[in-house]
mmCIF file of C-alpha atoms and ligand atoms in Angstrom:
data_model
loop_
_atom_site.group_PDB
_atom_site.id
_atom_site.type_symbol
_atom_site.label_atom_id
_atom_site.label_comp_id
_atom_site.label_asym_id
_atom_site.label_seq_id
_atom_site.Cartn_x
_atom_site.Cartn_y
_atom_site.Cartn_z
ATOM 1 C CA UNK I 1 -20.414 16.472 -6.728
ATOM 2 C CA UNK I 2 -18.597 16.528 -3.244
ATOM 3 C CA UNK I 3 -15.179 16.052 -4.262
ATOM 4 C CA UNK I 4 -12.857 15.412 -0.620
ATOM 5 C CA UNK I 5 -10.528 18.169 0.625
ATOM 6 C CA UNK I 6 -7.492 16.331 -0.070
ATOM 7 C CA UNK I 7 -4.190 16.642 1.843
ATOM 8 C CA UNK I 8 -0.797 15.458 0.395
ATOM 9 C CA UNK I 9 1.927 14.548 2.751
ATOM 10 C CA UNK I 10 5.809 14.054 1.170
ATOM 11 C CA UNK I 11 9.019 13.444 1.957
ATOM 12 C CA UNK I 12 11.057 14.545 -1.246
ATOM 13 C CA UNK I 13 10.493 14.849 -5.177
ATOM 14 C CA UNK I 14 6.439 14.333 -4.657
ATOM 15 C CA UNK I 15 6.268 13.035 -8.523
ATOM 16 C CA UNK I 16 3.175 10.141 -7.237
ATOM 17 C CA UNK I 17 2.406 13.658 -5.323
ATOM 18 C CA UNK I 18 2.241 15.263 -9.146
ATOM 19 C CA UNK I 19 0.046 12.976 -10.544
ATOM 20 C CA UNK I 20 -2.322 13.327 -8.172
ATOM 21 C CA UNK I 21 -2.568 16.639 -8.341
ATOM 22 C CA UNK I 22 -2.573 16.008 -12.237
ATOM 23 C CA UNK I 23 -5.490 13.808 -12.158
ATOM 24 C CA UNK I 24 -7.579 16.306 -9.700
ATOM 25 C CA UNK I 25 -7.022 19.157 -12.269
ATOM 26 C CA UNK I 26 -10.158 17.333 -13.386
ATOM 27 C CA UNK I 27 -13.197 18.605 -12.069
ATOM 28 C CA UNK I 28 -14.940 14.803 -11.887
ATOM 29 C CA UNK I 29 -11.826 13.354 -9.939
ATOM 30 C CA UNK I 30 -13.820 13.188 -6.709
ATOM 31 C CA UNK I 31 -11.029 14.989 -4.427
ATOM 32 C CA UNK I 32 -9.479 18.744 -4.704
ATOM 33 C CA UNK I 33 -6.000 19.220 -3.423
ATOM 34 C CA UNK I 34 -6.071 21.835 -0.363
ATOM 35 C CA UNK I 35 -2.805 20.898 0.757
ATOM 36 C CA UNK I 36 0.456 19.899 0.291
ATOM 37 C CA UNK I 37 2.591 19.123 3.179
ATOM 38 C CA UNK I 38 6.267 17.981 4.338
ATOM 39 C CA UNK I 39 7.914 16.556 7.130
ATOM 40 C CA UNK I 40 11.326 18.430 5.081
ATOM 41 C CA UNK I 41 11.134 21.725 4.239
ATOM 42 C CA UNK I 42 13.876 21.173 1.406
ATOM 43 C CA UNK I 43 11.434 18.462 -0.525
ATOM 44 C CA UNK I 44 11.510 19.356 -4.408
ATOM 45 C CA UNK I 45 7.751 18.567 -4.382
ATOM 46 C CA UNK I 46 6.908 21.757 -2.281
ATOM 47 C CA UNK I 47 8.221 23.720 -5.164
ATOM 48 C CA UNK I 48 6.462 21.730 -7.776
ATOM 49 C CA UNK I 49 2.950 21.771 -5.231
ATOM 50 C CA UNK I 50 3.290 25.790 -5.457
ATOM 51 C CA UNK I 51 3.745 26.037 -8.492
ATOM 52 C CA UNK I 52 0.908 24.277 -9.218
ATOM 53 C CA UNK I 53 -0.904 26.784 -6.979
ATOM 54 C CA UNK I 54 -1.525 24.490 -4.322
ATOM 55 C CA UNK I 55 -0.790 25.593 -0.410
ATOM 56 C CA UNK I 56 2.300 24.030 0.777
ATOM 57 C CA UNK I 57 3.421 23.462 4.587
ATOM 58 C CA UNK I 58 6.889 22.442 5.701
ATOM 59 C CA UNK I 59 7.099 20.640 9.165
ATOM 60 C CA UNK I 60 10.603 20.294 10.100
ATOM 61 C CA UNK I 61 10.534 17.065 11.895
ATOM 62 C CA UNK I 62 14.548 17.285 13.337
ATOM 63 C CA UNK I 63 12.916 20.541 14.925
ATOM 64 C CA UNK I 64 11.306 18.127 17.750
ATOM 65 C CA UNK I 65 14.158 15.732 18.020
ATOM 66 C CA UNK I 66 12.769 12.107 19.400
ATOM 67 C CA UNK I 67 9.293 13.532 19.890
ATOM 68 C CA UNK I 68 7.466 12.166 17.099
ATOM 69 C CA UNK I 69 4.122 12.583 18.830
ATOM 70 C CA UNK I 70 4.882 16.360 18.757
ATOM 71 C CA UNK I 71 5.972 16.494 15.275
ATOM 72 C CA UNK I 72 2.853 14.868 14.540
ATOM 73 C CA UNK I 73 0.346 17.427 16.283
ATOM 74 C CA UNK I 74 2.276 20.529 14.622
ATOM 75 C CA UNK I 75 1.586 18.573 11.586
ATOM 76 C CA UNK I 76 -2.308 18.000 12.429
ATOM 77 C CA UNK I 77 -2.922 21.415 12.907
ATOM 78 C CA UNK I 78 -1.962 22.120 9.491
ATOM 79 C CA UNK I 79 -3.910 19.015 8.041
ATOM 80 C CA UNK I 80 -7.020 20.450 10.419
ATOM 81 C CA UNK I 81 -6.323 24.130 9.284
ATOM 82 C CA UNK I 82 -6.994 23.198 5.461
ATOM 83 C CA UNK I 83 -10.359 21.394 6.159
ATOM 84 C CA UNK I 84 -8.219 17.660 5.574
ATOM 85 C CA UNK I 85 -10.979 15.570 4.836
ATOM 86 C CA UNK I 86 -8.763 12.673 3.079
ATOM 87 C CA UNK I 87 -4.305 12.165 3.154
ATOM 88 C CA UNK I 88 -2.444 10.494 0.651
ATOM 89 C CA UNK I 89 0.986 9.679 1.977
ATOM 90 C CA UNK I 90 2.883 9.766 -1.800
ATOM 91 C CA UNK I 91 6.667 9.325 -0.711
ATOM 92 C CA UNK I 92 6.141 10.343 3.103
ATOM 93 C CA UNK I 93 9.528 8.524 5.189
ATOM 94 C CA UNK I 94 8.351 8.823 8.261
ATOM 95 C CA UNK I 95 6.714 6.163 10.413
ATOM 96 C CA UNK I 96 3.072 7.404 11.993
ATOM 97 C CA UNK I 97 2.748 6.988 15.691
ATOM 98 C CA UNK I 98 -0.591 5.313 16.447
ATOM 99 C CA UNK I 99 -1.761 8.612 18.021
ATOM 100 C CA UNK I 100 -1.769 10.052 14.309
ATOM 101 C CA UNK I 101 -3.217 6.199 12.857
ATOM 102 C CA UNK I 102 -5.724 6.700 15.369
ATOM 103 C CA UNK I 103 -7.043 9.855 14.261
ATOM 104 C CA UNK I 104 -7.416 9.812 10.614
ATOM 105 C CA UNK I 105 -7.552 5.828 10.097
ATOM 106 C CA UNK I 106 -10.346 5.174 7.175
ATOM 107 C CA UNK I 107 -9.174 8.249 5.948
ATOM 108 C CA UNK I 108 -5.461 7.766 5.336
ATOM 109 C CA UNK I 109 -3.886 6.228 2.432
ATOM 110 C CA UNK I 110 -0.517 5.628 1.646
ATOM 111 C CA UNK I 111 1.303 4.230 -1.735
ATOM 112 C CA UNK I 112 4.013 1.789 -1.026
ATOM 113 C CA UNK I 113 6.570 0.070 -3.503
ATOM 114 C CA UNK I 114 6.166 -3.807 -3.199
ATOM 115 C CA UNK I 115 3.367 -6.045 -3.824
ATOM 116 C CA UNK I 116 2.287 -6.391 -0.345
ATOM 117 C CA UNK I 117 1.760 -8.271 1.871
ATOM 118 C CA UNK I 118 5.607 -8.854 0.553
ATOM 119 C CA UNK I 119 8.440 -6.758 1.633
ATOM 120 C CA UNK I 120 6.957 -4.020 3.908
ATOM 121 C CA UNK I 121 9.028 -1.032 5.551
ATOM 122 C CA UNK I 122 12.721 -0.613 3.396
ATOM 123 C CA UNK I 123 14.395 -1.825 0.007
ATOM 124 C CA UNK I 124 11.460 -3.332 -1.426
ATOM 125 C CA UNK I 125 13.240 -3.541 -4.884
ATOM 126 C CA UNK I 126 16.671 -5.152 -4.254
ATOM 127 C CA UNK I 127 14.665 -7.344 -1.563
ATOM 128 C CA UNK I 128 12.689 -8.433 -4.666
ATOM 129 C CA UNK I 129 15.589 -9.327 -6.753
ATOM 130 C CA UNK I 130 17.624 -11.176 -4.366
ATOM 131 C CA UNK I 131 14.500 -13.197 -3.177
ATOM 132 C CA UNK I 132 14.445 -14.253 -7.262
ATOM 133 C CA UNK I 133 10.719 -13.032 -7.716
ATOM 134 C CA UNK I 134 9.387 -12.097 -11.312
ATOM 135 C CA UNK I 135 7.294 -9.552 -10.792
ATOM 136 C CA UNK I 136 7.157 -6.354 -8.609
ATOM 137 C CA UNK I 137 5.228 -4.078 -8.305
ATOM 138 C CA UNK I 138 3.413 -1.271 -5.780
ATOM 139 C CA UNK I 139 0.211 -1.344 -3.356
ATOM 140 C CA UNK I 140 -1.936 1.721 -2.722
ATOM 141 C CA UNK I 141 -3.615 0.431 0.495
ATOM 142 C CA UNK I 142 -5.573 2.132 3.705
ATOM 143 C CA UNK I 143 -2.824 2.979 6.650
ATOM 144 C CA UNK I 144 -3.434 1.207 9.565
ATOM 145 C CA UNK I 145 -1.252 1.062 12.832
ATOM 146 C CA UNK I 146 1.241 -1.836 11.292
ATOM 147 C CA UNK I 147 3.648 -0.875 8.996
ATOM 148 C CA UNK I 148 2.793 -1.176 5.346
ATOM 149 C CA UNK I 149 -0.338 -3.532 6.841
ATOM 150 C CA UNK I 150 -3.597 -1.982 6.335
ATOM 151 C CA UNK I 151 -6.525 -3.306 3.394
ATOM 152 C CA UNK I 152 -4.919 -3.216 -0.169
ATOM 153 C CA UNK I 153 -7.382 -1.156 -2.465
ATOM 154 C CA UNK I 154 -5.664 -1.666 -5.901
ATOM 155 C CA UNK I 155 -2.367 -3.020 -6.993
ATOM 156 C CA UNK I 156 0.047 -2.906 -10.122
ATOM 157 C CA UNK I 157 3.080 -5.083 -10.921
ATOM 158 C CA UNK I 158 5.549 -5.497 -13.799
ATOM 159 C CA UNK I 159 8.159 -7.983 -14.571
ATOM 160 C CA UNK I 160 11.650 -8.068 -13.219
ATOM 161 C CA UNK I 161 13.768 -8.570 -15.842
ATOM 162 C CA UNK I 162 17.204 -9.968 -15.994
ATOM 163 C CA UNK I 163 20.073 -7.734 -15.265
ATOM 164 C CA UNK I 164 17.474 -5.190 -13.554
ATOM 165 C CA UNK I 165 18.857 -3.099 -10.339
ATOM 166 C CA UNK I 166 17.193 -1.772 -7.392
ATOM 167 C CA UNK I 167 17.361 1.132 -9.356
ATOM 168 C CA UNK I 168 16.496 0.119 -13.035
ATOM 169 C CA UNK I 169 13.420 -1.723 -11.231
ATOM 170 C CA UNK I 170 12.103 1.511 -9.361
ATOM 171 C CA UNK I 171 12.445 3.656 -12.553
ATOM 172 C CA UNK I 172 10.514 1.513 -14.414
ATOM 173 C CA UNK I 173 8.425 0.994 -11.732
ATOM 174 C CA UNK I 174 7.649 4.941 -11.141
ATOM 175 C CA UNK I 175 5.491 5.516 -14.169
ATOM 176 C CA UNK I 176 3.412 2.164 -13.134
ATOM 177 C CA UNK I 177 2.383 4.204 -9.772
ATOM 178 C CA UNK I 178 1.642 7.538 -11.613
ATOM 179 C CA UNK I 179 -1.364 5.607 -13.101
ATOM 180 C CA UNK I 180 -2.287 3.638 -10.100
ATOM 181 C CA UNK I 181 -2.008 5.927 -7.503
ATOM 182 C CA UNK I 182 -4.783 8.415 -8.920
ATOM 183 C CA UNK I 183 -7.349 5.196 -10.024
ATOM 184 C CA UNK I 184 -6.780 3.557 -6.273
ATOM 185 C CA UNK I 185 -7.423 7.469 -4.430
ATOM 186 C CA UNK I 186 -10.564 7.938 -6.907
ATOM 187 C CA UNK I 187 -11.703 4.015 -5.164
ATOM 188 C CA UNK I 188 -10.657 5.441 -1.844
ATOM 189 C CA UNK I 189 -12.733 8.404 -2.148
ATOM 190 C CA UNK I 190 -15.710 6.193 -3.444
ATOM 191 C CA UNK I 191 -15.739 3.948 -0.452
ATOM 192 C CA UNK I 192 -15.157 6.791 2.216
ATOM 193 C CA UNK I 193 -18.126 8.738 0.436
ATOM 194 C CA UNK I 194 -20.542 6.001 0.266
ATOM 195 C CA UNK I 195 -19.809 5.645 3.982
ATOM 196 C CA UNK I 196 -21.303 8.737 4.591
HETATM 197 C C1 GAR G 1 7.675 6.086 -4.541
HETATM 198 O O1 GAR G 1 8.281 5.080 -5.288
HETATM 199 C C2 GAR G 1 6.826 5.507 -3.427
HETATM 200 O O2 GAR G 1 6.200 4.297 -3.770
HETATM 201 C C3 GAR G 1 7.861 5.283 -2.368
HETATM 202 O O3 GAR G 1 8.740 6.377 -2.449
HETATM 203 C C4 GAR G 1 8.738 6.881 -3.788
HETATM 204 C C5 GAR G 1 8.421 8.360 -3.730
HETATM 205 O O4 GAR G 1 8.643 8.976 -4.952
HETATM 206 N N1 GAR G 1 7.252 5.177 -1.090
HETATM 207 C C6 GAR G 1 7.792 4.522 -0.066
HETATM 208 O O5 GAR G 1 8.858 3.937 -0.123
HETATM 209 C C7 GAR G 1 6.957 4.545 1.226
HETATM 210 N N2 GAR G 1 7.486 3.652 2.172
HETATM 211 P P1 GAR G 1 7.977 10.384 -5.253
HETATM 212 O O6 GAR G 1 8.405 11.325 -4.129
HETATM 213 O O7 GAR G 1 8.561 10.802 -6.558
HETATM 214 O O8 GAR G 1 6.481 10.202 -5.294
#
């Protein structure tokens, strides 16, 4: 079985990050993790990525100021340099310039708290709430140049309930993506494989 070099890209803890890695312990799941990288070199999930035995990469994006395009090819390199054949953005807080879209679109996915199309970009919880919804939820879908935009691959919600925070809502919510995220990568990997 051809199981996809996989590259992770985070921004802090990297727990959606951990249950990927999880599920890929398993020789089936149809990607292997070669890398594990972040745009802050302080992220817990480096730690946790290394510990797993997984190579990690740290590119410090303050290091190029305004210049995301730069920050972006440092960050290729390393991507290119571990034989990235699929990304999962798990947690990654930085917007992608459509150089960066451009180059690995169909093979880029990202996990992102909301039922889209509702509430891309920030607070997708407490937007939620004060909007009255009943449900919320989180969308693993492919990254295209729009924000938060491209084709949804698999969904999960769960209910608001009353009295529930911004926070209460995205604990509850975190375990809900731990068993998405690893299901809607497996689909990804299906459709990018059948595609030749
Ligand atoms: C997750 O809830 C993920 O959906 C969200 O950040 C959290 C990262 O947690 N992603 C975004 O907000 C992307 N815009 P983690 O680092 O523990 O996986």
């Amino acid at each position: 079985m051809n199981r996809l070099k996989l590259a992770i890209l985070i921004s802090g803890r990297g727990s959606n990050m951990e249950a990927l890695l999880h599920a890929a312990e398993d020789p089936a799941y149809p990607a292997r993790p070669v890398l594990v990288a972040s745009n802050r070199p302080d992220a817990k999930g480096l730690e946790t990525a290394a510990a797993a035995g997984v190579p990690t990469a740290a590119v410090d994006h303050t290091l190029f100021g305004k210049d995301r395009e730069a920050f972006e090819k440092a960050l290729d390199a390393e991507l290119e340099a571990a034989g990235t054949e699929i990304i999962a953005l798990a947690g990654f807080m930085r917007v992608l310039t459509p150089w960066f879209v451009g180059k690995w679109e169909g093979r880029m996915v990202n996990i992102h708290p909301s039922l889209l199309p509702k509430y891309k970009g920030l607070h997708t919880h407490q937007r939620a709430i004060d909007a009255g919804d009943t449900e919320a939820g989180a969308t693993v879908h492919w990254v295209s140049p729009g924000v938060d935009d491209g084709e949804i691959i698999q969904q999960a919600s769960l209910p608001i309930l009353p009295g529930d925070t911004a926070d209460s809502l995205a604990a509850r919510l975190l375990p809900v993506e731990h068993k998405l995220y690893p299901e809607a990568l497996a689909k990804a990997c299906a459709t990018l494989t059948s595609a030749g």
